[in-house]
XYZ file of N, CA and C in Angstrom:
273
model
N 168.084 85.306 148.179
C 167.577 84.381 148.185
C 167.244 83.580 149.224
N 167.607 84.372 151.014
C 167.322 83.585 151.953
C 165.569 84.249 152.031
N 165.245 86.001 151.713
C 163.525 86.641 151.700
C 163.084 85.322 151.169
N 163.398 84.796 149.646
C 162.623 83.891 148.647
C 162.109 82.504 149.512
N 163.187 81.994 150.179
C 163.095 80.946 150.840
C 162.139 80.825 152.363
N 162.278 82.003 152.699
C 161.631 82.186 154.272
C 160.668 82.208 153.333
N 159.896 82.937 152.410
C 158.905 82.853 151.990
C 158.227 81.589 151.202
N 158.975 81.060 151.000
C 158.843 79.181 150.509
C 158.069 78.170 152.091
N 158.964 78.868 152.728
C 158.490 78.152 154.101
C 157.259 78.119 155.192
N 156.986 79.786 154.576
C 155.664 80.032 154.832
C 154.776 79.379 154.459
N 154.969 79.658 152.604
C 154.012 78.847 151.946
C 153.518 77.407 152.314
N 154.705 76.264 152.657
C 155.308 74.999 153.374
C 154.308 74.927 154.802
N 154.143 75.827 155.621
C 153.155 76.333 156.479
C 152.314 76.240 156.697
N 151.240 77.235 155.807
C 150.127 77.387 155.421
C 149.544 76.078 154.899
N 150.099 75.482 153.603
C 149.711 74.762 152.546
C 150.234 73.284 152.733
N 150.815 72.758 154.074
C 151.017 71.427 153.913
C 151.561 70.676 152.832
N 151.114 69.689 152.769
C 151.400 68.481 152.098
C 150.444 68.832 151.007
N 149.744 70.050 150.670
C 148.953 70.071 149.343
C 150.049 71.152 148.472
N 151.298 71.189 149.076
C 152.151 72.630 148.675
C 152.934 71.349 147.348
N 152.795 71.989 145.720
C 153.250 71.700 144.722
C 154.056 72.473 143.850
N 154.600 72.171 142.791
C 155.733 72.295 141.971
C 155.378 74.311 141.921
N 155.440 74.930 141.420
C 157.230 75.544 141.353
C 157.711 75.198 142.651
N 157.182 75.215 144.034
C 157.754 75.651 145.551
C 158.279 73.808 146.149
N 157.203 73.209 145.780
C 157.499 71.738 146.288
C 157.903 70.530 145.575
N 158.478 69.773 146.050
C 157.911 68.616 144.764
C 158.716 67.295 145.463
N 157.996 66.189 145.549
C 158.306 64.784 146.121
C 159.628 63.963 145.139
N 160.973 64.159 146.460
C 161.716 63.153 145.575
C 161.950 61.657 145.850
N 162.104 61.406 146.817
C 161.759 59.805 147.099
C 161.277 59.670 148.540
N 160.554 58.227 148.625
C 160.412 57.710 149.613
C 160.511 58.458 151.066
N 159.159 59.467 150.492
C 158.565 60.671 151.450
C 159.634 61.813 152.213
N 160.783 62.105 150.962
C 161.558 62.850 151.071
C 161.210 64.200 150.192
N 161.218 65.701 150.460
C 160.748 66.259 149.625
C 161.264 67.492 149.476
N 161.610 68.272 148.872
C 162.054 69.290 148.686
C 161.165 70.620 148.462
N 162.156 71.751 148.867
C 161.300 73.257 148.385
C 162.418 73.763 147.762
N 162.154 74.834 146.759
C 163.088 75.399 145.990
C 162.571 76.555 145.856
N 163.638 77.778 146.072
C 163.896 78.752 145.759
C 164.255 79.514 144.523
N 163.966 80.223 143.982
C 164.964 80.458 142.596
C 165.492 81.636 142.581
N 167.227 82.355 142.123
C 167.180 83.680 142.375
C 168.408 83.643 140.921
N 168.054 84.173 139.552
C 169.271 83.704 138.861
C 169.316 82.422 138.342
N 170.398 82.012 138.326
C 170.455 80.634 137.980
C 170.864 79.350 138.928
N 170.275 79.834 140.011
C 170.935 79.251 141.212
C 169.358 78.946 142.123
N 169.316 77.546 142.465
C 168.094 77.450 142.826
C 168.619 77.089 144.402
N 167.739 77.409 145.358
C 167.992 77.248 146.810
C 166.927 75.968 147.456
N 167.739 74.837 147.662
C 166.476 73.911 147.845
C 166.883 73.110 148.992
N 165.900 73.225 149.983
C 165.901 72.888 151.336
C 164.739 71.601 151.384
N 165.832 70.416 151.972
C 164.929 69.114 152.081
C 163.953 68.683 153.185
N 163.146 67.839 152.976
C 161.844 67.681 154.555
C 161.212 66.739 154.648
N 160.743 66.449 155.358
C 159.916 64.889 155.478
C 158.494 65.730 156.534
N 157.948 64.783 156.329
C 156.500 64.848 157.289
C 156.469 63.901 158.624
N 155.869 64.208 159.310
C 155.723 63.696 160.505
C 154.421 63.385 160.862
N 154.167 61.950 161.917
C 152.200 62.278 162.329
C 152.630 63.486 163.083
N 150.813 64.323 162.983
C 150.682 64.898 164.058
C 151.390 66.857 163.061
N 151.085 66.431 161.626
C 151.212 67.800 161.125
C 152.249 68.380 161.443
N 153.403 67.206 161.684
C 155.310 68.604 161.805
C 155.236 68.340 160.586
N 156.164 69.394 160.207
C 157.692 69.144 158.739
C 158.613 69.363 159.502
N 159.752 68.402 159.131
C 160.864 68.476 159.689
C 162.203 69.119 158.667
N 162.748 69.813 158.717
C 163.434 70.111 157.358
C 164.803 69.223 157.665
N 165.498 69.029 157.091
C 166.654 68.414 157.242
C 167.985 69.481 157.087
N 168.000 69.645 155.799
C 169.048 70.743 155.276
C 168.869 71.220 153.821
N 169.416 72.560 154.158
C 169.237 73.411 152.787
C 170.731 73.268 151.716
N 170.726 73.737 150.463
C 171.532 73.762 149.497
C 171.503 74.389 148.595
N 172.344 75.263 147.738
C 172.473 75.816 146.363
C 173.077 74.675 145.575
N 172.003 74.431 144.216
C 172.802 73.470 143.417
C 171.917 74.744 141.912
N 172.960 74.428 141.075
C 172.341 75.272 139.504
C 172.296 74.229 138.753
N 171.665 73.298 139.117
C 171.381 72.367 137.995
C 169.943 72.163 138.338
N 169.785 70.809 137.231
C 168.043 70.853 137.186
C 167.807 69.639 138.201
N 168.813 69.044 138.406
C 168.007 67.641 139.195
C 169.040 68.093 140.364
N 168.212 67.141 141.601
C 168.674 67.263 142.691
C 169.589 66.024 142.766
N 170.915 66.233 143.377
C 171.849 65.047 143.708
C 171.119 63.760 144.558
N 171.854 63.145 144.173
C 171.003 61.588 144.892
C 171.715 61.623 146.257
N 173.106 62.158 146.414
C 173.651 61.897 147.645
C 172.839 62.747 148.975
N 171.983 63.953 148.074
C 171.810 65.016 149.341
C 170.463 64.249 149.725
N 169.750 63.531 148.494
C 168.298 62.754 149.041
C 168.486 61.609 149.979
N 169.693 60.797 149.968
C 170.336 59.680 150.718
C 170.736 60.820 152.426
N 171.241 61.700 152.183
C 171.812 62.568 153.827
C 170.322 63.139 154.122
N 169.317 63.499 153.815
C 168.259 63.508 154.331
C 167.598 62.602 154.485
N 166.967 60.945 154.231
C 166.668 60.036 154.779
C 167.708 59.568 155.989
N 169.034 60.046 155.555
C 169.906 59.590 156.853
C 169.288 60.701 158.301
N 169.045 61.878 157.997
C 168.756 62.743 158.968
C 167.281 62.379 159.477
N 166.292 61.800 158.864
C 165.067 61.400 159.140
C 165.219 60.633 159.634
N 165.803 59.151 160.181
C 166.344 58.180 160.378
C 166.925 58.453 161.934
N 167.757 59.631 161.941
C 168.173 59.725 163.345
C 166.553 60.586 163.934
N 166.264 61.355 163.209
C 164.953 61.902 164.123
C 164.430 61.281 164.353
N 164.379 59.937 164.142
C 162.714 58.609 164.424
C 163.194 58.661 165.706
N 164.735 58.071 165.282
C 164.910 56.934 166.302
C 165.388 57.714 167.687
N 165.549 59.374 167.675
C 166.046 60.206 168.622
C 164.023 60.170 169.284
N 163.284 60.126 168.281
C 161.352 60.822 168.899
C 160.519 59.700 168.475
N 161.672 58.440 169.101
C 160.538 56.722 168.432
C 158.810 57.420 168.757
N 158.567 57.714 169.859
C 157.264 58.299 169.802
C 156.373 58.926 169.152
N 156.904 59.405 168.084
C 156.768 60.042 166.858
C 155.802 59.313 165.323
N 156.858 58.290 165.470
C 156.667 57.330 164.296
C 155.771 56.449 164.068
């Protein structure tokens, strides 16, 4: 799973916001997810974009259901807010 996820992060680095399903998907309010599938498990890493072609990965988890839980999306939004507050010159 980690090798697949590392490869998917490489795709994100290469393609940026042009990366789409099945690897990347917009979830809500500028929060996106990367997906790597292994058997019935789907590893997901949530991320957002910052001006200047930066991509900030917030956190990852493994979920075996089709839909990303809303609390994980809210967690990513919280991390984004904290990041932007610490780095306000990038906002």
